[in-house]
Amino acid sequence: MTKTGLVLKVIDNLESYICRALLALFVLLLFAQIVSRELFQQSLSWSEELAVYMFVWFVFFGASYAAKLSAHNRVTFHFKWLPEKVAVTMEALADLIWIAFNCYFVYLSYDFIFNKMNLFWKSQTLGVPMKYIYLILPIAFSLMTIRIIQVNYFKLVKGIDIRDPESLELDELIGDDHLADTQNNKK
Amino acid sequence: MAESTIVLVLFGTFFLLLVLGAPITVSLGVSALLSFIYLEENPIKLVQIAFTSVGSFPLMALPAFILAGALMEAAGISRRLVNLAESFAGPFTGGMSAATVLACMFFGAISGSGPATTAAVGMLMIPAMVKRGYDRGYAAAVTASSGGLGIIIPPSIPMVIFGISAIGLTVPPEAIEKYGSFQTVSISTLFIAGFMPALVISISLLIMNYLRCKKAGYKGTSDGWSLGHIGGAFKKGFWSVLAPLVILGGIYTGFFTPTESAIVAIFYTLMVGWFIHKELKWKDLVHSLETTTWLSGRVLLILFTATVFGRVLVENEIPDSIATSMLSLTDNVYLIWTMIIGFLLFVGMFMETLAAIMILTPVLLPVTYSLGIDPIHFGVVLICCLSIGFATPPLGENLFVASGISDTPLEDITAKALPFAAISVVGVFIIAFVPEISLWLPRLLAG
């Protein structure tokens, strides 16, 4: 793979990489906490707080990743009674509202962190300024907005419909079955 | 007057956006934001709620249980549990489909999701049933209907979500004055409380299955129980049977919190998958982490916006007015349960389960408090009702999965699943009318 190709791939899956690492880390951290408590009768004071903050970062990066996979649940069963053009326009309009909401939220959280928040507010056991921990909110909601635009660009301009991973898995199940059936028929 | 306009702003925007096809999380967030602006409240609260709604230790049970479930699938634990259930089929009428219900119960004890249960059990049991001469549509319908047990039998992801939503709500002081103090909601208590109601639903499914198999003439094998077969399946599945015992034993004895028990389950599965079954691959591990990422991100973003939505509801005393108007209709607790169950079944037909729990808990829990209903009991009934929605049209995830696996048309499975849904509803009414079914075990274990 070329260098730019690799860089593009990393950027394309950025949230996924970060989330996998965060998830593995906080699961390990919690396990270490249980082991140290049960086997060595020593509880770590800082581990729970650190794990919770990693979890929050994991959640919001994960939400952005879910947007990239267009996995956020919508109620769509009524779309099959509508002409396709109407349905596509409605969904695009809904996504536009989503983008507006995200932009406003990015503004709110940025304003909160840099103007409204008490700068000396620190986390209880780690002593990290809460300002840095809250930074995930503007970062993740900006990323999510980019991902929504990305999905819609593929759908409306390139004509590639990104379907959520659940229905893809279902298609795979159905596909496998057909395959098995044709193989059985051959016998 | 002001109250009714805020209801219009909040619910009107919410339903409008849903119909437009906006994600549930956006519909909740935007409608709550508009209500904030309408009420001239400072929307900066949203930022704090975004952080505090997600940043809680008990909530970490959610990704941990999702990850544990995905790993158990990859480590071959699920498959061995289903095989064990299958070996119990024996000489009964409808034995094989009864074994399917049993398999869903076993599987429910390690997984907290309905469609996942249907998929894992259906892949093995539907072909097995067809081989014994069961109708394909019936086989798929049994699996889809009992897949809902996955969320009633602990550990259960919907129960984690209900617990988190309920912990954040304060009990109305009028209710305490009238009925005395309520027990505090905890995820552990919910996990213990779900056990007996799950048995009630399972037994009702088994009765319906027996009646229908008798009519259709699905007989068991003539050679009776095969002890060797059961023994073999048990020996192969020994480490898999231990998995639910590790998870539930830790919680029921109070040794671990649900989050911790899920973490222990993850490491137990890694050990079994790598060293004993030798089936777990690096690729599976990465895939499990990835699935957990987007599933958690999706659900917990809804949790943030649903918390804001719930805040608007409670601050404007909307649940209170619902409770008052319900009480003005009747003060018979059975009639009120009937109304609540009817409403929940209806919502369960259309809405994704976790989103429904997050939206309905702040609306309904204050109502049930003011009627003197125990919050744990309400949570169990809520989850049982929504679990039926997995196997009813138009949004029955289990039906889609079962139709995909069995290669039968959706309509066929749906029609054959309806009698099971009907008997489950009867089960739910029993659970709702007899609070002791849910409350007896937690009290016993609490000592």
XYZ file of C-alpha atoms in Angstrom:
634
model
C 0.000 0.000 0.000
C 1.260 3.471 -0.840
C 1.974 5.970 1.879
C -0.960 8.214 1.013
C -3.207 5.169 0.770
C -2.226 4.142 4.264
C -2.759 7.649 5.623
C -6.189 7.808 3.973
C -7.133 4.446 5.430
C -6.095 5.545 8.916
C -8.082 8.778 8.589
C -11.087 6.874 7.272
C -11.119 4.553 10.275
C -9.679 6.961 12.841
C -12.504 6.688 15.386
C -12.585 2.930 15.083
C -8.870 2.608 15.913
C -9.115 5.010 18.839
C -12.203 3.258 20.196
C -10.776 -0.236 19.981
C -7.711 0.919 21.883
C -9.759 2.755 24.525
C -12.134 -0.192 24.974
C -9.297 -2.693 25.368
C -7.533 -0.343 27.801
C -10.445 0.306 30.126
C -11.446 -3.354 30.171
C -7.855 -4.258 31.121
C -7.770 -1.488 33.713
C -10.988 -2.686 35.365
C -9.710 -6.249 35.351
C -6.469 -5.130 36.986
C -8.541 -3.350 39.609
C -10.551 -6.509 40.386
C -7.388 -8.624 40.566
C -5.600 -6.190 42.842
C -8.615 -5.982 45.118
C -9.379 -9.694 45.333
C -5.887 -11.139 45.283
C -3.779 -8.434 46.908
C -6.472 -6.770 49.048
C -5.397 -3.431 47.665
C -7.845 -1.187 45.902
C -6.554 1.336 43.430
C -8.084 4.723 44.003
C -7.471 6.258 40.601
C -8.356 3.382 38.294
C -12.127 3.750 38.409
C -12.046 7.430 37.554
C -9.579 6.936 34.721
C -11.692 4.057 33.354
C -14.864 6.179 33.402
C -13.163 9.026 31.498
C -11.773 6.604 28.923
C -15.278 5.188 28.633
C -16.772 8.630 27.922
C -14.202 9.257 25.190
C -14.922 5.787 23.813
C -18.668 6.490 23.710
C -18.453 9.778 21.805
C -15.831 8.603 19.333
C -17.982 5.478 18.950
C -21.021 7.619 18.176
C -19.044 9.298 15.409
C -17.957 5.908 14.088
C -21.587 4.739 14.131
C -22.463 7.818 12.056
C -19.830 6.839 9.521
C -21.408 3.367 9.237
C -24.838 5.081 9.153
C -25.805 2.829 12.043
C -27.894 5.308 14.066
C -31.426 3.895 14.301
C -34.144 5.596 12.323
C -37.806 4.704 12.035
C -38.099 3.890 8.336
C -40.835 1.279 7.905
C -43.220 3.898 6.428
C -40.700 4.752 3.661
C -41.699 1.745 1.592
C -45.097 3.326 0.919
C -43.500 6.547 -0.346
C -41.957 7.206 -3.749
C -38.190 6.749 -3.529
C -37.415 10.377 -4.390
C -39.565 11.656 -1.548
C -37.934 9.269 0.910
C -34.409 10.264 -0.157
C -35.231 13.978 0.090
C -36.789 13.529 3.516
C -33.767 11.690 4.833
C -31.386 14.274 3.403
C -33.419 17.027 5.065
C -33.327 15.104 8.358
C -29.549 14.823 8.089
C -29.321 18.555 7.450
C -31.166 19.145 10.722
C -28.773 16.721 12.391
C -25.797 18.701 11.087
C -27.334 21.953 12.349
C -27.880 20.410 15.774
C -24.286 19.178 15.906
C -22.871 22.559 14.888
C -24.883 24.293 17.577
C -23.755 21.716 20.128
C -20.100 22.166 19.120
C -20.542 25.912 19.679
C -22.214 25.300 23.069
C -19.561 22.913 24.311
C -16.701 25.103 23.042
C -18.259 28.093 24.770
C -18.732 26.053 27.962
C -15.159 24.785 28.067
C -13.323 27.985 27.238
C -15.596 30.691 28.624
C -18.042 29.369 31.184
C -16.172 26.610 32.939
C -14.225 27.102 36.164
C -10.636 26.663 34.978
C -9.514 25.353 38.357
C -12.071 22.543 38.355
C -10.055 19.342 38.496
C -10.991 15.684 38.512
C -11.302 14.162 41.986
C -8.481 11.666 42.190
C -6.348 12.232 39.108
C -6.230 15.996 39.392
C -6.509 16.517 35.635
C -8.255 19.773 34.696
C -11.802 18.846 33.619
C -11.353 21.224 30.678
C -9.248 18.641 28.854
C -11.639 15.791 29.597
C -14.619 17.769 28.320
C -12.753 18.525 25.083
C -14.083 15.246 23.695
C -17.484 16.885 23.170
C -16.535 19.516 20.545
C -14.031 17.106 18.964
C -16.432 14.170 18.627
C -19.418 16.226 17.468
C -17.272 17.951 14.804
C -16.007 14.573 13.608
C -19.566 13.232 13.585
C -20.676 16.143 11.400
C -17.907 15.367 8.921
C -18.986 11.709 8.880
C -22.628 12.628 8.187
C -21.504 14.776 5.250
C -19.278 11.901 4.085
C -22.172 9.404 4.149
C -24.461 11.797 2.298
C -21.766 12.599 -0.265
C -21.439 8.900 -1.053
C -25.205 8.442 -1.147
C -26.328 11.518 -3.087
C -23.326 12.271 -5.314
C -21.584 8.963 -5.841
C -24.714 6.828 -5.558
C -23.154 4.422 -3.048
C -25.645 3.651 -0.319
C -23.882 2.987 2.965
C -26.108 0.582 4.834
C -25.972 -0.018 8.521
C -23.929 -3.029 9.622
C -26.935 -4.845 11.091
C -28.801 -5.150 7.814
C -25.526 -6.079 6.107
C -25.096 -8.943 8.563
C -28.648 -10.030 7.873
C -27.996 -10.002 4.123
C -24.954 -12.130 4.754
C -27.057 -14.687 6.626
C -29.539 -14.857 3.785
C -26.730 -15.041 1.226
C -25.027 -17.900 3.070
C -28.249 -19.828 3.175
C -28.863 -19.510 -0.525
C -25.343 -20.693 -1.112
C -25.881 -23.709 1.140
C -29.135 -24.514 -0.645
C -27.624 -24.427 -4.112
C -24.797 -26.627 -2.892
C -27.299 -29.098 -1.510
C -29.156 -29.125 -4.810
C -25.952 -29.930 -6.654
C -25.539 -33.043 -4.519
C -51.914 26.454 29.158
C -48.146 26.867 29.064
C -47.887 23.205 29.934
C -49.874 22.054 26.929
C -47.814 24.169 24.506
C -44.598 22.678 25.813
C -46.064 19.199 25.285
C -46.841 20.242 21.730
C -43.331 21.632 21.118
C -41.600 18.614 22.656
C -43.663 15.734 21.276
C -44.663 17.522 18.069
C -41.046 18.116 17.031
C -40.075 14.647 18.163
C -42.697 12.830 16.053
C -42.226 15.155 13.088
C -38.497 14.396 13.001
C -39.093 10.660 13.443
C -41.450 10.615 10.468
C -38.947 12.630 8.461
C -36.498 9.776 8.980
C -34.113 11.465 11.389
C -32.228 9.149 13.739
C -34.024 8.658 17.074
C -31.179 10.354 18.902
C -31.501 13.486 16.732
C -35.292 13.594 17.111
C -34.912 13.524 20.892
C -32.071 16.027 21.003
C -33.583 18.603 18.662
C -37.040 18.481 20.257
C -35.531 18.883 23.727
C -33.322 21.735 22.522
C -36.283 23.549 20.983
C -38.174 23.156 24.266
C -35.204 24.665 26.125
C -35.233 27.630 23.772
C -39.015 27.948 23.980
C -38.863 27.962 27.783
C -35.977 30.465 27.611
C -33.731 28.170 29.585
C -29.996 28.177 29.097
C -29.128 25.373 26.641
C -25.597 25.178 28.071
C -27.057 22.532 30.420
C -26.889 20.176 27.445
C -23.111 20.111 27.633
C -23.067 19.009 31.251
C -25.770 16.412 30.651
C -23.792 15.050 27.685
C -20.929 14.335 30.024
C -22.714 13.257 33.198
C -25.325 11.046 31.515
C -22.620 8.854 29.996
C -19.849 9.100 32.586
C -21.054 6.605 35.165
C -19.448 3.416 36.391
C -22.552 1.122 36.279
C -23.086 2.104 32.638
C -19.781 0.497 31.703
C -21.627 -2.828 32.084
C -23.188 -2.115 28.684
C -20.093 -2.274 26.436
C -18.649 -4.975 28.704
C -21.668 -7.268 28.231
C -21.804 -6.567 24.487
C -18.129 -7.436 24.201
C -18.514 -10.559 26.369
C -21.410 -11.764 24.195
C -19.513 -11.185 20.943
C -16.462 -13.002 22.295
C -18.495 -15.969 23.563
C -19.876 -16.402 20.068
C -16.350 -16.394 18.593
C -14.960 -18.632 21.336
C -17.477 -21.398 20.587
C -19.202 -21.078 23.970
C -22.598 -20.242 22.465
C -22.508 -23.178 20.062
C -21.763 -25.696 22.798
C -24.590 -24.376 24.975
C -27.049 -24.780 22.099
C -25.779 -28.303 21.435
C -26.338 -29.180 25.069
C -29.924 -27.903 24.904
C -30.485 -29.897 21.723
C -29.423 -33.125 23.436
C -32.368 -32.749 25.846
C -34.899 -32.968 22.980
C -35.644 -36.633 23.660
C -38.893 -38.517 23.124
C -41.406 -35.736 23.847
C -44.007 -34.419 21.471
C -42.450 -31.190 20.201
C -39.221 -32.040 22.006
C -36.967 -30.459 19.441
C -38.760 -27.111 19.477
C -38.919 -27.249 23.281
C -35.149 -27.700 23.164
C -35.019 -24.507 21.089
C -36.792 -22.595 23.852
C -34.337 -24.134 26.323
C -31.411 -23.138 24.118
C -32.675 -19.541 24.086
C -32.844 -19.632 27.896
C -29.259 -20.924 28.184
C -28.108 -18.433 25.628
C -30.036 -15.604 27.296
C -27.958 -16.258 30.391
C -24.789 -15.224 28.577
C -26.141 -12.690 26.123
C -28.245 -9.623 26.677
C -29.752 -9.154 23.237
C -32.791 -10.600 21.467
C -31.730 -10.721 17.802
C -28.305 -12.087 18.787
C -30.018 -14.909 20.669
C -32.272 -15.673 17.708
C -29.356 -15.703 15.288
C -27.076 -17.890 17.393
C -29.761 -20.405 18.355
C -31.538 -20.358 14.994
C -28.426 -21.175 12.960
C -28.159 -24.514 14.739
C -31.693 -25.336 15.834
C -33.757 -24.417 12.760
C -31.917 -26.905 10.500
C -32.077 -29.486 13.314
C -35.845 -29.047 13.610
C -36.347 -29.218 9.844
C -34.360 -32.454 9.808
C -36.824 -33.955 12.275
C -39.741 -33.072 10.020
C -40.843 -29.762 11.546
C -42.338 -27.180 9.235
C -39.684 -24.587 8.306
C -41.926 -21.620 9.119
C -42.874 -23.115 12.492
C -39.234 -23.785 13.354
C -38.334 -20.175 12.541
C -41.355 -18.856 14.464
C -40.423 -20.760 17.648
C -36.886 -19.405 17.490
C -37.980 -15.823 16.834
C -40.525 -15.942 19.661
C -38.194 -17.390 22.263
C -35.309 -15.139 21.218
C -36.939 -12.387 23.273
C -36.033 -14.385 26.392
C -32.485 -13.179 25.776
C -33.322 -9.765 27.232
C -35.425 -10.990 30.172
C -32.966 -13.562 31.446
C -30.070 -11.744 33.068
C -27.575 -10.452 32.126
C -29.646 -8.128 30.024
C -28.562 -4.973 28.209
C -32.088 -3.467 28.320
C -32.073 -3.940 32.111
C -28.783 -2.031 32.344
C -30.374 0.787 30.365
C -33.561 0.752 32.467
C -31.492 0.757 35.651
C -29.418 3.735 34.503
C -32.520 5.684 33.410
C -34.338 4.887 36.654
C -31.441 5.684 38.994
C -31.377 9.227 37.640
C -35.022 9.879 38.538
C -36.057 10.981 41.996
C -39.125 9.472 43.641
C -41.933 12.060 43.885
C -42.291 13.070 47.579
C -46.097 12.754 47.391
C -45.678 9.094 46.480
C -43.400 8.437 49.471
C -45.902 10.166 51.722
C -48.682 7.949 50.450
C -46.996 4.565 50.068
C -43.877 4.707 52.255
C -40.380 4.501 50.833
C -39.646 2.534 47.670
C -36.694 0.213 47.238
C -33.793 1.782 45.378
C -33.223 0.639 41.821
C -29.952 -1.138 41.118
C -28.892 -3.161 38.130
C -28.008 -6.126 40.358
C -31.522 -6.204 41.838
C -33.027 -6.037 38.354
C -30.853 -8.941 37.227
C -32.067 -11.034 40.156
C -35.689 -9.968 39.703
C -35.746 -10.952 36.011
C -35.115 -14.617 36.702
C -38.557 -15.858 37.808
C -40.537 -13.786 35.242
C -38.303 -15.270 32.539
C -39.355 -18.712 33.775
C -43.028 -17.694 33.554
C -42.622 -16.568 29.931
C -40.601 -19.693 29.076
C -43.228 -21.990 30.566
C -46.022 -20.236 28.672
C -44.024 -20.611 25.437
C -43.439 -24.308 26.202
C -47.152 -24.934 26.832
C -48.118 -23.277 23.543
C -45.402 -25.236 21.779
C -46.665 -28.540 23.209
C -50.245 -27.845 22.143
C -49.282 -26.840 18.615
C -46.835 -29.710 18.114
C -49.427 -32.193 19.323
C -51.861 -30.861 16.743
C -49.244 -30.953 13.996
C -48.028 -34.400 15.054
C -44.367 -33.561 15.678
C -43.260 -36.571 17.688
C -39.952 -37.132 19.422
C -37.480 -39.859 18.577
C -38.617 -43.355 19.485
C -35.359 -44.349 21.163
C -36.045 -42.149 24.197
C -33.484 -40.170 26.108
C -29.960 -40.754 25.086
C -27.946 -40.352 28.261
C -24.740 -40.878 26.353
C -25.631 -38.022 24.021
C -26.473 -35.687 26.914
C -23.321 -36.707 28.760
C -21.195 -36.103 25.673
C -22.726 -32.681 25.046
C -22.281 -31.774 28.688
C -18.648 -32.860 28.713
C -17.886 -30.854 25.568
C -19.832 -27.899 26.884
C -18.534 -27.996 30.458
C -16.586 -24.737 30.229
C -19.493 -23.106 28.417
C -21.996 -24.056 31.122
C -19.638 -22.535 33.636
C -19.806 -19.153 31.841
C -23.369 -18.224 32.911
C -22.612 -19.531 36.389
C -19.581 -17.245 36.622
C -21.581 -14.224 35.448
C -24.751 -14.758 37.463
C -23.120 -16.380 40.482
C -20.915 -13.332 40.992
C -23.866 -10.945 40.800
C -26.368 -13.041 42.793
C -23.982 -13.567 45.692
C -23.171 -9.873 45.678
C -19.503 -10.668 45.087
C -19.263 -8.543 41.929
C -21.136 -5.564 40.555
C -22.683 -6.208 37.122
C -19.871 -4.230 35.456
C -17.219 -6.288 37.213
C -18.911 -9.572 36.442
C -19.005 -8.626 32.756
C -15.282 -7.837 32.883
C -14.586 -11.190 34.543
C -16.730 -12.875 31.879
C -14.632 -11.252 29.141
C -11.400 -12.641 30.567
C -12.977 -16.030 31.283
C -14.085 -16.204 27.635
C -10.651 -15.187 26.381
C -9.057 -17.970 28.444
C -11.562 -20.619 27.351
C -11.500 -19.485 23.723
C -7.725 -19.383 23.459
C -6.502 -22.217 25.644
C -9.343 -24.743 25.963
C -11.488 -24.533 22.815
C -8.616 -23.030 20.757
C -11.187 -21.396 18.460
C -10.720 -17.711 19.192
C -8.666 -15.931 16.542
C -7.031 -12.512 16.701
C -9.323 -11.444 13.864
C -12.402 -12.352 15.944
C -11.117 -10.303 18.850
C -10.661 -7.226 16.659
C -14.087 -7.746 15.112
C -15.715 -8.047 18.552
C -14.072 -4.800 19.677
C -15.280 -3.058 16.538
C -18.898 -4.281 16.892
C -18.934 -3.190 20.528
C -17.711 0.254 19.450
C -20.489 1.178 17.085
C -23.225 -0.526 19.099
C -22.234 1.329 22.285
C -21.686 4.614 20.467
C -25.129 4.410 18.929
C -27.000 3.443 22.099
C -25.217 5.814 24.430
C -25.634 8.816 22.157
C -29.370 8.141 22.467
C -28.888 7.966 26.233
C -27.503 11.525 26.207
C -30.354 13.021 24.186
C -32.984 10.908 25.975
C -31.711 12.224 29.313
C -32.165 15.799 28.097
C -35.634 14.879 26.808
C -36.512 13.276 30.149
C -35.270 16.355 31.995
C -37.672 18.580 30.031
C -40.530 16.165 30.779
C -39.880 15.987 34.499
C -39.182 19.716 34.946
C -42.526 20.495 33.340
C -44.310 17.891 35.466
C -45.679 16.114 32.414
C -45.564 12.623 34.038
C -47.584 14.023 36.943
C -50.365 15.174 34.677
C -50.356 11.790 32.909
C -50.674 10.072 36.288
C -53.494 12.380 37.360
C -55.440 11.814 34.173
C -54.946 8.042 34.417
C -56.155 8.062 38.016
C -59.174 10.131 37.042
C -60.177 7.323 34.669
C -59.831 4.575 37.225
C -58.002 3.816 40.447
C -58.088 0.076 39.941
C -54.460 -1.023 39.754
C -55.282 -3.963 37.444
C -56.978 -1.690 34.923
C -54.038 0.697 35.072
C -51.610 -2.168 34.467
C -53.749 -3.211 31.504
C -53.499 0.286 30.022
C -49.735 0.427 30.603
C -49.146 -3.033 29.114
C -51.292 -2.249 26.090
C -49.344 0.948 25.497
C -45.967 -0.773 25.936
C -46.854 -3.600 23.550
C -47.908 -1.004 20.992
C -44.671 0.959 21.331
C -42.663 -2.285 21.247
C -44.127 -3.054 17.834
C -42.702 0.109 16.302
C -39.657 1.199 18.196
C -36.203 -0.141 18.834
C -36.123 -1.602 22.370
C -33.303 0.360 23.988
C -34.503 3.684 22.592
C -38.027 2.879 23.793
C -36.758 2.201 27.322
C -34.800 5.452 27.453
C -37.770 7.501 26.233
C -40.484 5.763 28.255
C -38.768 5.407 31.628
C -38.829 9.135 32.487
C -42.461 9.303 31.324
C -43.836 6.184 32.966
C -41.719 5.560 36.051
C -42.944 8.691 37.899
C -46.479 7.620 36.950
C -46.018 4.167 38.455
C -44.371 5.659 41.551
C -47.426 7.788 42.143
C -49.579 4.654 41.837
C -47.484 2.835 44.427
C -45.972 0.309 42.008
C -42.521 -1.023 42.893
C -39.887 0.317 40.433
C -38.139 -3.047 40.054
C -41.461 -4.742 39.318
C -42.266 -2.058 36.738
C -38.858 -2.465 35.094
C -39.359 -6.204 34.704
C -42.830 -5.769 33.176
C -41.513 -3.051 30.832
C -38.755 -5.304 29.566
C -41.067 -8.331 29.191
C -43.524 -6.232 27.131
C -40.820 -4.867 24.854
C -39.314 -8.336 24.404
C -42.568 -9.447 22.775
C -42.105 -6.633 20.239
C -39.054 -8.486 18.891
C -41.397 -11.037 17.344
C -44.309 -8.877 16.190
C -44.637 -6.916 12.944
C -43.833 -4.379 11.598
C -40.491 -3.970 13.394
C -39.747 -7.455 14.715
C -35.980 -7.822 14.560
C -36.164 -11.481 15.572
C -38.577 -12.217 12.722
C -36.183 -10.652 10.203
C -33.264 -12.653 11.559
C -35.246 -15.911 11.658
C -36.546 -15.314 8.147
C -33.000 -14.724 6.945
C -31.623 -17.874 8.532
C -34.462 -20.219 7.626
C -34.973 -18.863 4.121
C -38.746 -18.651 4.605
C -40.964 -15.668 3.768
C -41.490 -13.164 6.564
C -45.297 -13.380 6.333
C -45.244 -17.126 6.949
C -43.111 -16.800 10.102
C -45.075 -13.791 11.341
C -48.393 -15.663 11.124
C -46.945 -18.681 12.922
C -45.304 -16.523 15.603
C -48.514 -14.722 16.585
C -49.897 -17.492 18.869
C -46.592 -17.404 20.752
C -46.840 -13.630 21.101
C -50.404 -14.061 22.401
C -49.398 -16.534 25.105
C -46.429 -14.344 26.075
C -48.866 -11.484 26.602
C -50.817 -13.713 28.979
C -47.514 -14.393 30.770
C -46.831 -10.653 31.039
C -50.237 -10.073 32.618
C -49.510 -12.753 35.216
C -46.146 -11.116 35.966
C -47.767 -7.685 36.255
C -50.681 -8.809 38.443
C -48.549 -10.883 40.813
C -45.680 -8.615 41.936
C -44.256 -11.397 44.111
C -43.012 -13.270 41.007
C -40.513 -10.462 40.435
C -39.916 -9.355 44.005
C -39.598 -12.624 45.877
C -36.132 -13.674 44.715
C -34.380 -10.316 45.277
C -35.803 -10.191 48.812
C -34.691 -13.749 49.496
C -31.142 -13.074 48.315
C -30.937 -9.776 50.144
C -31.566 -11.817 53.297
